[in-house]
CSV table of C-alpha atoms in Angstrom, one decimal:
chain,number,residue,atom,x,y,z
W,1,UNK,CA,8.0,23.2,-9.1
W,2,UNK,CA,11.4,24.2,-8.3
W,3,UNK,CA,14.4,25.7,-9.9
W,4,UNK,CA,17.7,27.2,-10.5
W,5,UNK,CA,19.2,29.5,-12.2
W,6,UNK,CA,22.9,30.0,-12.9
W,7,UNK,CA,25.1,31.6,-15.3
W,8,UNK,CA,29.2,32.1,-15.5
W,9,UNK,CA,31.7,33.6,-17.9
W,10,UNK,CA,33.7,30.6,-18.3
W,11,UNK,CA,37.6,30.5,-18.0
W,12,UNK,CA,38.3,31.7,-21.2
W,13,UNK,CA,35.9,35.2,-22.1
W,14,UNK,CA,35.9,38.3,-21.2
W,15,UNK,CA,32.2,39.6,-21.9
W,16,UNK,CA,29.0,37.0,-21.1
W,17,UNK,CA,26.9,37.0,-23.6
W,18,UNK,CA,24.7,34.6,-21.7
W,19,UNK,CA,21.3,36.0,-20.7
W,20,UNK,CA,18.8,33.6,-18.6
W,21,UNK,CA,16.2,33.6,-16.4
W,22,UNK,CA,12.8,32.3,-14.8
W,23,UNK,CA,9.6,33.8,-14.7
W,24,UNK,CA,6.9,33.5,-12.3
W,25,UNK,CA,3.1,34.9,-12.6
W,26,UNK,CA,0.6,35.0,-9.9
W,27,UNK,CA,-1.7,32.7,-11.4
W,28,UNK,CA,1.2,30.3,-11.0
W,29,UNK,CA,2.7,30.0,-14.5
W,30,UNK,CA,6.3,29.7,-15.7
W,31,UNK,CA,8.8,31.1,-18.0
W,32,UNK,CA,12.2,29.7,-18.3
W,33,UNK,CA,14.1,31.7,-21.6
W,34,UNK,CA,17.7,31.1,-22.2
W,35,UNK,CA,19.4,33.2,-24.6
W,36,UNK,CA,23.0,33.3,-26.1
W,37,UNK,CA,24.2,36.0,-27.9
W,38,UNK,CA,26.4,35.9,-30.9
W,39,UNK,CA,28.4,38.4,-32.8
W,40,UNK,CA,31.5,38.6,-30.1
W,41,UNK,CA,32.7,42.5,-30.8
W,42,UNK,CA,29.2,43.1,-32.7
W,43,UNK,CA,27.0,43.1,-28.8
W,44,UNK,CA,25.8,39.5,-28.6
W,45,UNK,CA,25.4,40.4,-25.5
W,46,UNK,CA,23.1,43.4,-26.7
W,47,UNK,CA,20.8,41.0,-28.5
W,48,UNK,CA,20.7,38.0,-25.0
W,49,UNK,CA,19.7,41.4,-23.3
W,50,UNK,CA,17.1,42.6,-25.5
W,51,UNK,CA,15.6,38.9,-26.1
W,52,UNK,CA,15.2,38.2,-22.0
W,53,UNK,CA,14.1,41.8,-21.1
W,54,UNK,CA,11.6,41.6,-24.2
W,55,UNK,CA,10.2,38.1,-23.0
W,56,UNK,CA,9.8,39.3,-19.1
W,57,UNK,CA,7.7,42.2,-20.5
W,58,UNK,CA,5.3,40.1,-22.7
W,59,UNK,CA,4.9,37.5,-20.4
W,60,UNK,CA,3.9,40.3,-17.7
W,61,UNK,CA,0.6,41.4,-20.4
W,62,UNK,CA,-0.1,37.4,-21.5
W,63,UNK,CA,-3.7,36.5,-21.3
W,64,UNK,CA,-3.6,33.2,-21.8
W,65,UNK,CA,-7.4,33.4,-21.7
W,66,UNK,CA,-7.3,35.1,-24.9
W,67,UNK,CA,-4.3,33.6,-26.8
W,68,UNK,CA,-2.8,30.3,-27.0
W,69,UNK,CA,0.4,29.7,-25.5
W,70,UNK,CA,2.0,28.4,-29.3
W,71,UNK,CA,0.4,31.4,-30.7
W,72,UNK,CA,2.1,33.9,-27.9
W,73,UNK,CA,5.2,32.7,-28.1
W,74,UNK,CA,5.3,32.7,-31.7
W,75,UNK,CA,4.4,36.0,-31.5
W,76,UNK,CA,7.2,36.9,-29.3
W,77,UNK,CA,9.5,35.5,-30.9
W,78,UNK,CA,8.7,37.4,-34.0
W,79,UNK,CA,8.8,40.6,-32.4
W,80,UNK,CA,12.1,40.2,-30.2
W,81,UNK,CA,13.6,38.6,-33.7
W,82,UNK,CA,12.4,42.2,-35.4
W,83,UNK,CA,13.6,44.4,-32.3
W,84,UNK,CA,16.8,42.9,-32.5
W,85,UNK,CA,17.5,43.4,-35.8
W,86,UNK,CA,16.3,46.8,-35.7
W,87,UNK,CA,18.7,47.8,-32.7
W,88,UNK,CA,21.8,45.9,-35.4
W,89,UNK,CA,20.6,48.1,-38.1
W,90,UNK,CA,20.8,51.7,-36.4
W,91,UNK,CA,23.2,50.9,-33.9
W,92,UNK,CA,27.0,51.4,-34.5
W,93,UNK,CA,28.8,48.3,-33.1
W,94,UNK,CA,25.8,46.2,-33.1
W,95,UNK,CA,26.1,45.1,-36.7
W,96,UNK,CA,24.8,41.6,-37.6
W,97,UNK,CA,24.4,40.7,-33.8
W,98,UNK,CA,21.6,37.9,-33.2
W,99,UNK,CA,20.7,35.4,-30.0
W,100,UNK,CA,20.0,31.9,-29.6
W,101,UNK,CA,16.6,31.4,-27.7
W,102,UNK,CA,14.7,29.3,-26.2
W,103,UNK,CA,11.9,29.4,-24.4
W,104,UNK,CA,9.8,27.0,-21.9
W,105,UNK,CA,6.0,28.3,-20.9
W,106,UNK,CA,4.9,25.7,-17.9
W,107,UNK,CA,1.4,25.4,-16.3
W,108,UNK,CA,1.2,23.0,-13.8
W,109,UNK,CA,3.3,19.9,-15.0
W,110,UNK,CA,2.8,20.5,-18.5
W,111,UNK,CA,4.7,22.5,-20.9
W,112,UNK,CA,5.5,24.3,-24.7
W,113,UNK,CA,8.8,25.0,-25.5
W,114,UNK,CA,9.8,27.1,-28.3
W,115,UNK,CA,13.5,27.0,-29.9
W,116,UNK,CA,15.9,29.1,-32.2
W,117,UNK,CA,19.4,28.0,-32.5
W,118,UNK,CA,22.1,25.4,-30.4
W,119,UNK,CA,21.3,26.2,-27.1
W,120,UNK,CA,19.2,23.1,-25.9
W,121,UNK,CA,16.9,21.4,-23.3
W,122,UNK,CA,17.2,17.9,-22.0
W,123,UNK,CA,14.6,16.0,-20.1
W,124,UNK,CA,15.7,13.7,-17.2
W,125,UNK,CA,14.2,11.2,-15.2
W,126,UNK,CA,15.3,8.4,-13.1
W,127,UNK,CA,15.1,5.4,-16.2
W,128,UNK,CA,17.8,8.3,-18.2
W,129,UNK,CA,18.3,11.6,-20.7
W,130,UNK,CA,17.3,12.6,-23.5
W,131,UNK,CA,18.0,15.8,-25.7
W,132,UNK,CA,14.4,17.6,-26.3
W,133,UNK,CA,15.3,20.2,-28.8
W,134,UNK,CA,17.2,19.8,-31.9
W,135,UNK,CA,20.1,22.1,-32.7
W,136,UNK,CA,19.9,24.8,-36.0
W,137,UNK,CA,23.1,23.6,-36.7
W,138,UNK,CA,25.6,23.4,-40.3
W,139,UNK,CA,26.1,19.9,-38.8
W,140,UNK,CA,22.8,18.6,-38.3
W,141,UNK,CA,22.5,20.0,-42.0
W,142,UNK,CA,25.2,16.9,-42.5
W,143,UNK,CA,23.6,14.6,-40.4
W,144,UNK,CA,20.4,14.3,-42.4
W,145,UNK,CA,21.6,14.7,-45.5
W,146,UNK,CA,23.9,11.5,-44.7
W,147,UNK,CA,27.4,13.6,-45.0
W,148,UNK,CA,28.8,12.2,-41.5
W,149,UNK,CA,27.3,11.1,-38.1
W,150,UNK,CA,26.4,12.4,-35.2
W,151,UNK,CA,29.8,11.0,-33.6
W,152,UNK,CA,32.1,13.0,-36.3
W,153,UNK,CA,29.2,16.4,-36.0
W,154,UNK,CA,30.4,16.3,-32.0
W,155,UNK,CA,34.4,17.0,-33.5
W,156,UNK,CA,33.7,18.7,-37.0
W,157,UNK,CA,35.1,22.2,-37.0
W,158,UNK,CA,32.1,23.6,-38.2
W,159,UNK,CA,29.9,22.6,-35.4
W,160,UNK,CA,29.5,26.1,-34.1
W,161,UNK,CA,28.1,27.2,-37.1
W,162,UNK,CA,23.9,28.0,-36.5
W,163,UNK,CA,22.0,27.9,-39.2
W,164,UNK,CA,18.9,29.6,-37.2
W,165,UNK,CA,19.1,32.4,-35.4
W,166,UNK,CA,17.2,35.5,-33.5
W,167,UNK,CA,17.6,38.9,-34.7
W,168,UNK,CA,19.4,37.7,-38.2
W,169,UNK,CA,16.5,36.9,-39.9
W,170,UNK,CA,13.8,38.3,-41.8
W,171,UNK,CA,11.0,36.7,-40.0
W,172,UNK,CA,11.6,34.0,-37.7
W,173,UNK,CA,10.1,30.6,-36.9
W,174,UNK,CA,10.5,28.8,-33.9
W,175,UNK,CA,10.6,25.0,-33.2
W,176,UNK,CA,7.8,23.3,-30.7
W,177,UNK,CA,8.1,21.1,-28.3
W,178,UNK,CA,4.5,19.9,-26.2
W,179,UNK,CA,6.5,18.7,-22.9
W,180,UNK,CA,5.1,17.1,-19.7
W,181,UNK,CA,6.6,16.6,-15.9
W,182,UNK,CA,7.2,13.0,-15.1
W,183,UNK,CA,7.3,11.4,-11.8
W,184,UNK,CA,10.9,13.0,-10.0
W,185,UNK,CA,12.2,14.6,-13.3
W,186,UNK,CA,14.0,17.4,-14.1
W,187,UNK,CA,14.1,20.3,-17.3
W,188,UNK,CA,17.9,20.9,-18.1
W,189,UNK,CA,17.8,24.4,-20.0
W,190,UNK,CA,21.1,25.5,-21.0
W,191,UNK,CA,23.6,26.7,-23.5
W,192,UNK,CA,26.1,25.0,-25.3
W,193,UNK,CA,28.8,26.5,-23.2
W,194,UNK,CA,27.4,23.8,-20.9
W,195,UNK,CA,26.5,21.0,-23.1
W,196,UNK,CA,29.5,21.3,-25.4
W,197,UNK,CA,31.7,19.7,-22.5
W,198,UNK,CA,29.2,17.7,-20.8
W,199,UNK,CA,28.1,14.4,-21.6
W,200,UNK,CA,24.5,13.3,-21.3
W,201,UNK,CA,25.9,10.6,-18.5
W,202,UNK,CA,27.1,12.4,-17.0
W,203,UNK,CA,24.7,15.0,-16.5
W,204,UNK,CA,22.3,12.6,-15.0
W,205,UNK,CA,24.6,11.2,-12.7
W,206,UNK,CA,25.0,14.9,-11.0
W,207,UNK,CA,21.5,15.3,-11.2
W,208,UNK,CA,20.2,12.2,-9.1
W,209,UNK,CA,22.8,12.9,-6.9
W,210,UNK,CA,22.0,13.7,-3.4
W,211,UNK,CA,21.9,17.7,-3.6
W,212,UNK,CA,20.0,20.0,-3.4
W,213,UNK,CA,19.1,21.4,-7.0
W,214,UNK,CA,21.1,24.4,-6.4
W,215,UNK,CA,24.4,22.5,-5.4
W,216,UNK,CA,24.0,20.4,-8.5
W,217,UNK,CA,23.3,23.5,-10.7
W,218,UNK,CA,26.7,24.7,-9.3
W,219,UNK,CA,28.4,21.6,-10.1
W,220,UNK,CA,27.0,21.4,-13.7
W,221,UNK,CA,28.6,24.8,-14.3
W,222,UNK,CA,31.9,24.0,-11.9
W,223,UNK,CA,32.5,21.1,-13.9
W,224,UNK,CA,32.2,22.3,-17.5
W,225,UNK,CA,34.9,25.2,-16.5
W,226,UNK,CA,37.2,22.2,-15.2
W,227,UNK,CA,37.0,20.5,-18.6
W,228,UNK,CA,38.0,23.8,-20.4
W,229,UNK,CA,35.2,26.5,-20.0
W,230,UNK,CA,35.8,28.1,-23.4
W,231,UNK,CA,32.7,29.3,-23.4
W,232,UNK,CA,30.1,31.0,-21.3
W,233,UNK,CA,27.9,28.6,-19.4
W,234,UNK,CA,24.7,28.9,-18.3
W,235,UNK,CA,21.7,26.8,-17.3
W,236,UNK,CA,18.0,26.4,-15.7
W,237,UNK,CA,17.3,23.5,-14.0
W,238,UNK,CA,13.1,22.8,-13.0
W,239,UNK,CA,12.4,19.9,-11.3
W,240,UNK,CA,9.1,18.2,-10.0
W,241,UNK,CA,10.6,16.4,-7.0
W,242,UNK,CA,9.5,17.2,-3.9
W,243,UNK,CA,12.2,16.4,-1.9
W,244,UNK,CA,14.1,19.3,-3.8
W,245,UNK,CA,15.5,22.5,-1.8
């Protein structure tokens, strides 16, 4: 498996509050997390910080022998979701801070995904794209309760607004996702810095392009800055094919 890894202030912030990053364990397992902190003034990017450097640091101790991947990650997300709010509760500045986060455990060419939040992961392969998560959105709230479709959620001035998120809660529970590699496909982990201006299309275009994944990592990111960059933008990208460099 290969991969990238990029992240980018955008054209329009000062501060990323992006976190992201790739794991890799000897016995050949791993961990793609993608965080995005929330809170602006009130350390979002605190809480992206705390909920990568927490992940790196349990993923180190996992025995996997010993405890289900759905049950570790559950686990982990519970405890970064209580170290967070901790760090908002006795920290001045830090008040009410909390993090997308999503996280993607792969052995071989299968995988679990766990997911708080809007930042999202698509699956591509050569036949098309698909989103794999659902966001913990006010306007997917809409959406199912019939209020307006997905077309008006896409311009509805609310659509920032998470319903879901780690380190404002209580107790947290993550969504699941069983996943699985097929033939030359790719894992498109991201935030919605990136998929806020970029359409599915054309996502898949760039990414059966001929480039090497990190040149089309680069142009995911380029490109989303060229159509406004409001946001910070960041993104993993796995893929399975071999011809990858």
């Amino acid at each position: 498996m290969k991969f990238d890894v990029k992240t980018d202030v955008g054209m329009k912030r000062i501060v990323n509050e992006d976190r992201v990053d790739v794991f890799v364990r000897p016995d050949g397992r791993i961990l793609a997390v993608v965080a995005d902190g929330m809170g602006g003034h009130k350390a979002g990017d605190v809480a992206s910080e705390i909920a990568i450097t927490e992940f790196e640091k349990y993923f180190a101790a996992y025995n996997p022998s010993i405890v289900k991947a759905k049950d570790w990650l559950t686990y982990t997300f519970q405890s970064i979701n209580q170290t967070i709010a901790k760090h908002s509760a006795i920290t001045p500045g830090c008040e009410g801070m909390g993090t997308t986060l999503i996280a993607g455990l792969f052995e071989g060419y299968r995988g679990i995904i766990a997911h708080v939040g809007d930042s999202r992961v698509y699956q591509a392969s050569p036949n098309g794209i698909r989103q794999i998560t659902r966001d913990h959105s006010f306007v997917n709230v809409l959406i199912d309760s019939g209020e307006i479709t997905e077309e008006q959620a896409k311009t509805h001035p609310k659509k920032n607004v998470l319903m879901k998120a780690v380190g404002t809660e209580i107790s947290i529970q993550p969504d699941f996702y069983e996943v699985e590699f097929q033939p030359n496909s790719y894992f498109l982990f991201c935030t919605d810095g990136l998929s806020n201006k970029l359409s599915e299309p054309f996502i898949h275009t760039i990414l059966y392009s001929d480039q090497t994944i990190q040149e089309k990592g680069t142009v995911l990111v380029d490109e989303a800055n060229l159509t406004g960059g409001e946001d910070n933008i960041s993104l993993i990208l796995l893929s399975n094919n071999d011809e990858e460099v």
